[in-house]
PDB file of C-alpha atoms in Angstrom:
ATOM      1  CA  GLU A   1     102.322  73.762  95.956  1.00 80.00           C
ATOM      2  CA  ALA A   2     103.830  77.162  95.202  1.00 82.00           C
ATOM      3  CA  ALA A   3     106.990  77.861  97.134  1.00 93.00           C
ATOM      4  CA  VAL A   4     109.992  80.152  97.296  1.00 97.00           C
ATOM      5  CA  THR A   5     113.163  78.572  98.649  1.00 97.00           C
ATOM      6  CA  GLN A   6     116.006  80.580 100.112  1.00 98.00           C
ATOM      7  CA  SER A   7     119.483  79.416 101.013  1.00 97.00           C
ATOM      8  CA  PRO A   8     121.270  79.536 103.290  1.00 97.00           C
ATOM      9  CA  ARG A   9     118.766  80.075 106.117  1.00 97.00           C
ATOM     10  CA  ASN A  10     121.466  81.489 108.373  1.00 97.00           C
ATOM     11  CA  LYS A  11     124.818  83.025 107.538  1.00 97.00           C
ATOM     12  CA  VAL A  12     127.573  84.615 109.570  1.00 97.00           C
ATOM     13  CA  THR A  13     130.392  86.501 107.894  1.00 97.00           C
ATOM     14  CA  VAL A  14     132.998  89.084 108.782  1.00 97.00           C
ATOM     15  CA  THR A  15     133.234  92.707 107.729  1.00 97.00           C
ATOM     16  CA  GLY A  16     134.586  92.878 104.193  1.00 96.00           C
ATOM     17  CA  GLY A  17     133.500  89.348 103.398  1.00 96.00           C
ATOM     18  CA  ASN A  18     131.720  88.133 100.290  1.00 96.00           C
ATOM     19  CA  VAL A  19     128.186  86.761 100.628  1.00 97.00           C
ATOM     20  CA  THR A  20     125.708  85.369  98.124  1.00 98.00           C
ATOM     21  CA  LEU A  21     122.117  84.724  99.071  1.00 98.00           C
ATOM     22  CA  SER A  22     120.143  82.426  96.796  1.00 98.00           C
ATOM     23  CA  CYS A  23     116.468  82.301  95.957  1.00 98.00           C
ATOM     24  CA  ARG A  24     114.645  79.804  93.772  1.00 98.00           C
ATOM     25  CA  GLN A  25     111.008  79.605  92.770  1.00 97.00           C
ATOM     26  CA  THR A  26     109.367  77.009  90.587  1.00 91.00           C
ATOM     27  CA  ASN A  27     106.012  78.792  90.352  1.00 91.00           C
ATOM     28  CA  SER A  28     106.563  80.192  86.832  1.00 92.00           C
ATOM     29  CA  HIS A  29     106.480  83.664  88.381  1.00 94.00           C
ATOM     30  CA  ASN A  30     107.854  86.555  86.344  1.00 94.00           C
ATOM     31  CA  TYR A  31     108.710  88.891  89.197  1.00 95.00           C
ATOM     32  CA  MET A  32     111.207  88.238  91.954  1.00 97.00           C
ATOM     33  CA  TYR A  33     112.153  90.556  94.799  1.00 97.00           C
ATOM     34  CA  TRP A  34     114.754  90.922  97.531  1.00 98.00           C
ATOM     35  CA  TYR A  35     113.766  92.646 100.783  1.00 97.00           C
ATOM     36  CA  ARG A  36     115.509  93.307 104.033  1.00 97.00           C
ATOM     37  CA  GLN A  37     113.598  93.492 107.287  1.00 96.00           C
ATOM     38  CA  ASP A  38     114.831  95.438 110.283  1.00 93.00           C
ATOM     39  CA  THR A  39     112.999  96.379 113.444  1.00 84.00           C
ATOM     40  CA  GLY A  40     111.460  99.809 113.010  1.00 77.00           C
ATOM     41  CA  HIS A  41     111.858  99.812 109.240  1.00 81.00           C
ATOM     42  CA  GLY A  42     109.521  97.110 108.011  1.00 89.00           C
ATOM     43  CA  LEU A  43     110.191  95.471 104.654  1.00 95.00           C
ATOM     44  CA  ARG A  44     112.517  97.470 102.430  1.00 95.00           C
ATOM     45  CA  LEU A  45     112.963  96.614  98.764  1.00 96.00           C
ATOM     46  CA  ILE A  46     116.568  96.139  97.684  1.00 97.00           C
ATOM     47  CA  HIS A  47     116.287  94.918  94.080  1.00 97.00           C
ATOM     48  CA  TYR A  48     113.686  93.221  91.925  1.00 96.00           C
ATOM     49  CA  SER A  49     113.434  91.638  88.503  1.00 96.00           C
ATOM     50  CA  TYR A  50     110.848  91.163  85.785  1.00 94.00           C
ATOM     51  CA  GLY A  51     112.519  88.087  84.326  1.00 94.00           C
ATOM     52  CA  ALA A  52     115.793  86.407  83.440  1.00 95.00           C
ATOM     53  CA  GLY A  53     118.506  88.971  82.807  1.00 94.00           C
ATOM     54  CA  ASN A  54     116.393  91.884  84.042  1.00 96.00           C
ATOM     55  CA  LEU A  55     117.250  93.907  87.142  1.00 97.00           C
ATOM     56  CA  GLN A  56     115.434  96.840  88.720  1.00 96.00           C
ATOM     57  CA  ILE A  57     116.735  98.986  91.545  1.00 96.00           C
ATOM     58  CA  GLY A  58     114.673  99.133  94.700  1.00 95.00           C
ATOM     59  CA  ASP A  59     114.650 101.609  97.563  1.00 94.00           C
ATOM     60  CA  VAL A  60     117.799 100.559  99.461  1.00 96.00           C
ATOM     61  CA  PRO A  61     120.209  99.210  96.803  1.00 97.00           C
ATOM     62  CA  ASP A  62     123.523 100.584  98.130  1.00 97.00           C
ATOM     63  CA  GLY A  63     126.011  97.839  98.908  1.00 96.00           C
ATOM     64  CA  TYR A  64     124.005  95.161  97.106  1.00 98.00           C
ATOM     65  CA  LYS A  65     124.128  93.613  93.680  1.00 97.00           C
ATOM     66  CA  ALA A  66     121.623  91.178  92.298  1.00 98.00           C
ATOM     67  CA  THR A  67     121.472  88.860  89.367  1.00 97.00           C
ATOM     68  CA  ARG A  68     118.570  86.946  87.809  1.00 97.00           C
ATOM     69  CA  THR A  69     120.202  84.099  85.958  1.00 96.00           C
ATOM     70  CA  THR A  70     117.043  82.194  85.013  1.00 96.00           C
ATOM     71  CA  GLN A  71     113.310  82.527  85.440  1.00 96.00           C
ATOM     72  CA  GLU A  72     113.689  80.503  88.635  1.00 96.00           C
ATOM     73  CA  ASP A  73     116.837  81.884  90.264  1.00 98.00           C
ATOM     74  CA  PHE A  74     117.544  85.280  91.799  1.00 98.00           C
ATOM     75  CA  PHE A  75     120.739  85.988  93.735  1.00 98.00           C
ATOM     76  CA  LEU A  76     121.688  88.785  96.096  1.00 98.00           C
ATOM     77  CA  LEU A  77     125.389  89.605  96.352  1.00 98.00           C
ATOM     78  CA  LEU A  78     127.153  91.482  99.113  1.00 97.00           C
ATOM     79  CA  GLU A  79     130.715  91.941  97.886  1.00 92.00           C
ATOM     80  CA  LEU A  80     132.124  93.863 100.849  1.00 94.00           C
ATOM     81  CA  ALA A  81     129.773  93.083 103.693  1.00 97.00           C
ATOM     82  CA  SER A  82     129.384  95.630 106.476  1.00 97.00           C
ATOM     83  CA  PRO A  83     127.777  95.339 109.931  1.00 97.00           C
ATOM     84  CA  SER A  84     124.957  97.609 108.737  1.00 97.00           C
ATOM     85  CA  GLN A  85     123.901  94.784 106.430  1.00 98.00           C
ATOM     86  CA  THR A  86     123.133  92.517 109.358  1.00 97.00           C
ATOM     87  CA  SER A  87     119.467  91.821 108.779  1.00 97.00           C
ATOM     88  CA  LEU A  88     116.759  89.343 107.888  1.00 97.00           C
ATOM     89  CA  TYR A  89     116.498  88.985 104.119  1.00 98.00           C
ATOM     90  CA  PHE A  90     113.382  87.819 102.314  1.00 98.00           C
ATOM     91  CA  CYS A  91     112.983  86.788  98.730  1.00 98.00           C
ATOM     92  CA  ALA A  92     109.541  86.878  97.122  1.00 97.00           C
ATOM     93  CA  SER A  93     108.027  86.097  93.744  1.00 96.00           C
ATOM     94  CA  SER A  94     104.821  86.926  91.917  1.00 95.00           C
ATOM     95  CA  LEU A  95     103.089  86.787  88.590  1.00 92.00           C
ATOM     96  CA  ARG A  96     102.814  89.877  86.433  1.00 90.00           C
ATOM     97  CA  GLY A  97      99.672  91.896  87.153  1.00 84.00           C
ATOM     98  CA  ASP A  98      98.768  94.358  89.841  1.00 81.00           C
ATOM     99  CA  ASN A  99      96.302  91.983  91.503  1.00 86.00           C
ATOM    100  CA  GLN A 100      99.021  89.369  92.025  1.00 89.00           C
ATOM    101  CA  ALA A 101     100.360  89.249  95.574  1.00 92.00           C
ATOM    102  CA  PRO A 102     103.966  88.233  96.179  1.00 95.00           C
ATOM    103  CA  LEU A 103     104.752  84.898  97.822  1.00 96.00           C
ATOM    104  CA  PHE A 104     107.590  85.061 100.336  1.00 97.00           C
ATOM    105  CA  GLY A 105     110.393  82.649 101.110  1.00 97.00           C
ATOM    106  CA  GLU A 106     111.261  81.726 104.689  1.00 97.00           C
ATOM    107  CA  GLY A 107     114.065  84.232 104.989  1.00 97.00           C
ATOM    108  CA  THR A 108     117.831  84.277 105.479  1.00 98.00           C
ATOM    109  CA  ARG A 109     119.259  85.688 108.672  1.00 97.00           C
ATOM    110  CA  LEU A 110     122.620  87.331 107.979  1.00 98.00           C
ATOM    111  CA  SER A 111     125.050  88.509 110.620  1.00 97.00           C
ATOM    112  CA  VAL A 112     128.085  90.574 109.659  1.00 97.00           C
ATOM    113  CA  LEU A 113     130.593  90.712 112.490  1.00 96.00           C
TER     114      LEU A 113
ATOM    115  CA  GLY B   1     104.763 108.635  94.009  1.00 86.00           C
ATOM    116  CA  ASP B   2     103.012 105.627  95.466  1.00 91.00           C
ATOM    117  CA  SER B   3     103.123 105.000  99.198  1.00 94.00           C
ATOM    118  CA  VAL B   4     101.350 103.244 102.048  1.00 96.00           C
ATOM    119  CA  THR B   5     100.948 104.637 105.540  1.00 96.00           C
ATOM    120  CA  GLN B   6     100.238 102.624 108.653  1.00 96.00           C
ATOM    121  CA  THR B   7      99.953 105.126 111.457  1.00 94.00           C
ATOM    122  CA  GLU B   8     100.152 102.725 114.400  1.00 94.00           C
ATOM    123  CA  GLY B   9     103.413 101.004 115.096  1.00 94.00           C
ATOM    124  CA  LEU B  10     101.971  99.046 117.994  1.00 96.00           C
ATOM    125  CA  VAL B  11      98.396  98.149 118.893  1.00 97.00           C
ATOM    126  CA  THR B  12      97.723  96.386 122.184  1.00 97.00           C
ATOM    127  CA  LEU B  13      94.285  95.124 123.104  1.00 96.00           C
ATOM    128  CA  THR B  14      92.466  92.540 125.162  1.00 97.00           C
ATOM    129  CA  GLU B  15      91.204  89.255 123.773  1.00 97.00           C
ATOM    130  CA  GLY B  16      87.614  89.523 122.583  1.00 97.00           C
ATOM    131  CA  LEU B  17      87.749  93.197 121.691  1.00 97.00           C
ATOM    132  CA  PRO B  18      87.435  94.396 118.099  1.00 97.00           C
ATOM    133  CA  VAL B  19      90.509  95.010 115.986  1.00 97.00           C
ATOM    134  CA  MET B  20      91.056  97.829 113.538  1.00 97.00           C
ATOM    135  CA  LEU B  21      94.436  98.465 111.939  1.00 97.00           C
ATOM    136  CA  ASN B  22      94.707 101.563 109.800  1.00 97.00           C
ATOM    137  CA  CYS B  23      96.030 101.716 106.273  1.00 97.00           C
ATOM    138  CA  THR B  24      95.932 104.674 103.898  1.00 97.00           C
ATOM    139  CA  TYR B  25      97.627 104.971 100.563  1.00 95.00           C
ATOM    140  CA  GLN B  26      98.695 107.348  97.841  1.00 95.00           C
ATOM    141  CA  SER B  27      98.708 106.300  94.227  1.00 91.00           C
ATOM    142  CA  THR B  28      98.340 107.858  90.832  1.00 84.00           C
ATOM    143  CA  TYR B  29      96.212 104.896  89.736  1.00 82.00           C
ATOM    144  CA  SER B  30      93.584 102.639  91.297  1.00 81.00           C
ATOM    145  CA  PRO B  31      95.878 100.062  92.835  1.00 85.00           C
ATOM    146  CA  PHE B  32      95.236  96.694  94.363  1.00 90.00           C
ATOM    147  CA  LEU B  33      95.730  96.646  98.128  1.00 93.00           C
ATOM    148  CA  PHE B  34      96.919  93.734 100.252  1.00 95.00           C
ATOM    149  CA  TRP B  35      97.230  92.823 103.904  1.00 96.00           C
ATOM    150  CA  TYR B  36     100.020  90.507 104.994  1.00 97.00           C
ATOM    151  CA  VAL B  37     100.473  88.867 108.405  1.00 97.00           C
ATOM    152  CA  GLN B  38     103.816  87.829 109.833  1.00 97.00           C
ATOM    153  CA  HIS B  39     103.992  85.697 112.948  1.00 96.00           C
ATOM    154  CA  LEU B  40     107.183  85.537 114.977  1.00 93.00           C
ATOM    155  CA  ASN B  41     110.033  83.830 113.137  1.00 91.00           C
ATOM    156  CA  GLU B  42     107.902  83.237 110.062  1.00 95.00           C
ATOM    157  CA  ALA B  43     107.644  84.737 106.588  1.00 96.00           C
ATOM    158  CA  PRO B  44     104.980  87.321 105.704  1.00 97.00           C
ATOM    159  CA  LYS B  45     101.871  85.599 104.378  1.00 96.00           C
ATOM    160  CA  LEU B  46      99.022  87.058 102.364  1.00 95.00           C
ATOM    161  CA  LEU B  47      95.937  87.625 104.512  1.00 95.00           C
ATOM    162  CA  LEU B  48      93.633  89.601 102.205  1.00 92.00           C
ATOM    163  CA  LYS B  49      93.603  91.399  98.906  1.00 90.00           C
ATOM    164  CA  SER B  50      91.186  93.931  97.491  1.00 86.00           C
ATOM    165  CA  PHE B  51      88.775  93.152  94.714  1.00 73.00           C
ATOM    166  CA  THR B  52      87.968  95.270  91.697  1.00 65.00           C
ATOM    167  CA  ASP B  53      84.220  94.895  92.131  1.00 61.00           C
ATOM    168  CA  ASN B  54      83.933  96.400  95.640  1.00 63.00           C
ATOM    169  CA  LYS B  55      83.412  93.016  97.271  1.00 68.00           C
ATOM    170  CA  ARG B  56      84.759  92.841 100.794  1.00 72.00           C
ATOM    171  CA  PRO B  57      87.526  90.251 101.154  1.00 72.00           C
ATOM    172  CA  GLU B  58      87.464  88.108 104.295  1.00 76.00           C
ATOM    173  CA  HIS B  59      89.866  85.560 105.737  1.00 80.00           C
ATOM    174  CA  GLN B  60      90.293  84.032 109.184  1.00 84.00           C
ATOM    175  CA  GLY B  61      87.687  86.443 110.548  1.00 91.00           C
ATOM    176  CA  PHE B  62      89.513  89.490 109.188  1.00 94.00           C
ATOM    177  CA  HIS B  63      88.010  91.759 106.580  1.00 93.00           C
ATOM    178  CA  ALA B  64      88.962  94.982 104.872  1.00 93.00           C
ATOM    179  CA  THR B  65      87.065  97.429 102.701  1.00 87.00           C
ATOM    180  CA  LEU B  66      88.726  99.466 100.007  1.00 88.00           C
ATOM    181  CA  HIS B  67      87.464 103.048 100.165  1.00 89.00           C
ATOM    182  CA  LYS B  68      88.777 104.892  97.142  1.00 87.00           C
ATOM    183  CA  SER B  69      87.264 108.181  98.297  1.00 89.00           C
ATOM    184  CA  SER B  70      89.422 108.186 101.413  1.00 92.00           C
ATOM    185  CA  SER B  71      92.266 106.041  99.983  1.00 92.00           C
ATOM    186  CA  SER B  72      91.955 103.591 102.829  1.00 93.00           C
ATOM    187  CA  PHE B  73      91.998  99.823 103.309  1.00 94.00           C
ATOM    188  CA  HIS B  74      91.659  99.322 107.066  1.00 95.00           C
ATOM    189  CA  LEU B  75      91.864  95.804 108.487  1.00 96.00           C
ATOM    190  CA  GLN B  76      89.113  94.774 110.899  1.00 96.00           C
ATOM    191  CA  LYS B  77      88.052  91.837 113.007  1.00 96.00           C
ATOM    192  CA  SER B  78      85.103  91.713 115.369  1.00 96.00           C
ATOM    193  CA  SER B  79      86.812  89.810 118.172  1.00 97.00           C
ATOM    194  CA  ALA B  80      90.569  89.503 118.710  1.00 97.00           C
ATOM    195  CA  GLN B  81      92.139  86.161 119.581  1.00 96.00           C
ATOM    196  CA  LEU B  82      95.472  85.535 121.268  1.00 97.00           C
ATOM    197  CA  SER B  83      96.696  83.877 118.068  1.00 96.00           C
ATOM    198  CA  ASP B  84      96.147  87.140 116.149  1.00 97.00           C
ATOM    199  CA  SER B  85      99.246  88.591 117.799  1.00 97.00           C
ATOM    200  CA  ALA B  86     101.561  89.272 114.862  1.00 97.00           C
ATOM    201  CA  LEU B  87     103.043  91.948 112.618  1.00 97.00           C
ATOM    202  CA  TYR B  88     100.626  93.189 109.948  1.00 98.00           C
ATOM    203  CA  TYR B  89     101.666  94.901 106.734  1.00 98.00           C
ATOM    204  CA  CYS B  90      99.484  96.818 104.323  1.00 97.00           C
ATOM    205  CA  ALA B  91     100.762  96.954 100.743  1.00 96.00           C
ATOM    206  CA  LEU B  92      99.789  98.183  97.333  1.00 92.00           C
ATOM    207  CA  ARG B  93     100.867  97.051  93.926  1.00 90.00           C
ATOM    208  CA  ASN B  94     101.388  99.418  91.042  1.00 84.00           C
ATOM    209  CA  ASN B  95     103.843  97.427  88.957  1.00 81.00           C
ATOM    210  CA  ARG B  96     106.123  96.963  91.969  1.00 86.00           C
ATOM    211  CA  ILE B  97     104.992  96.489  95.568  1.00 90.00           C
ATOM    212  CA  PHE B  98     104.917  99.242  98.187  1.00 92.00           C
ATOM    213  CA  PHE B  99     104.730  98.156 101.837  1.00 95.00           C
ATOM    214  CA  GLY B 100     103.768 100.199 104.862  1.00 95.00           C
ATOM    215  CA  ASP B 101     106.022 100.123 107.914  1.00 94.00           C
ATOM    216  CA  GLY B 102     103.860  97.498 109.627  1.00 96.00           C
ATOM    217  CA  THR B 103     101.698  97.410 112.756  1.00 97.00           C
ATOM    218  CA  GLN B 104     102.566  95.074 115.604  1.00 97.00           C
ATOM    219  CA  LEU B 105      99.352  93.695 117.121  1.00 97.00           C
ATOM    220  CA  VAL B 106      99.580  92.324 120.653  1.00 98.00           C
ATOM    221  CA  VAL B 107      96.504  90.574 122.039  1.00 98.00           C
ATOM    222  CA  LYS B 108      96.488  90.018 125.794  1.00 97.00           C
ATOM    223  CA  PRO B 109      94.282  87.668 127.836  1.00 96.00           C
TER     224      PRO B 109
END
């Protein structure tokens, strides 16, 4: 069954800390996405990727880096975490093609104190 | 550029009444439209997607019709159930995905 796995599921860090969120899919999907979800703002796209080594900037990229090391793995890096980055983060993946809907992971809840 | 608008942030209605959640879009092409549902503490899940041949997609009693003339893809259900209470997102795909801000549906007994 198709799945997107995120780790960790919960993370607490301090301001200025370093955080890496991981996402893995074994669905042979080309596209992978990182979103943040905040009350009143819906799902906002941070970064996305067409394939290994590719990175595209989303709508709210400031303070985030991302890296797609393989077809399966997509990482989101917060190198100097700030309280404004406290959020629920979702990873998603999809096949190429405009009729292909993304499949979401279960989310990572990040708190920056 | 491409965008999706969901005008209602919150819709509250009584069990058994019909549901309609609004979704309009802007796109330079003829995009595919999607509806996602997100229950509390869960991930967004695909509910419906539009077809190219004007068929009306249906799932779990929900349906939506893509009207290109009015750039709309409203979500409808004839009779709301308590379990329909959730956050609903409309989205379009034109290479990348564009989500609306979401509509919180609350169904009361």
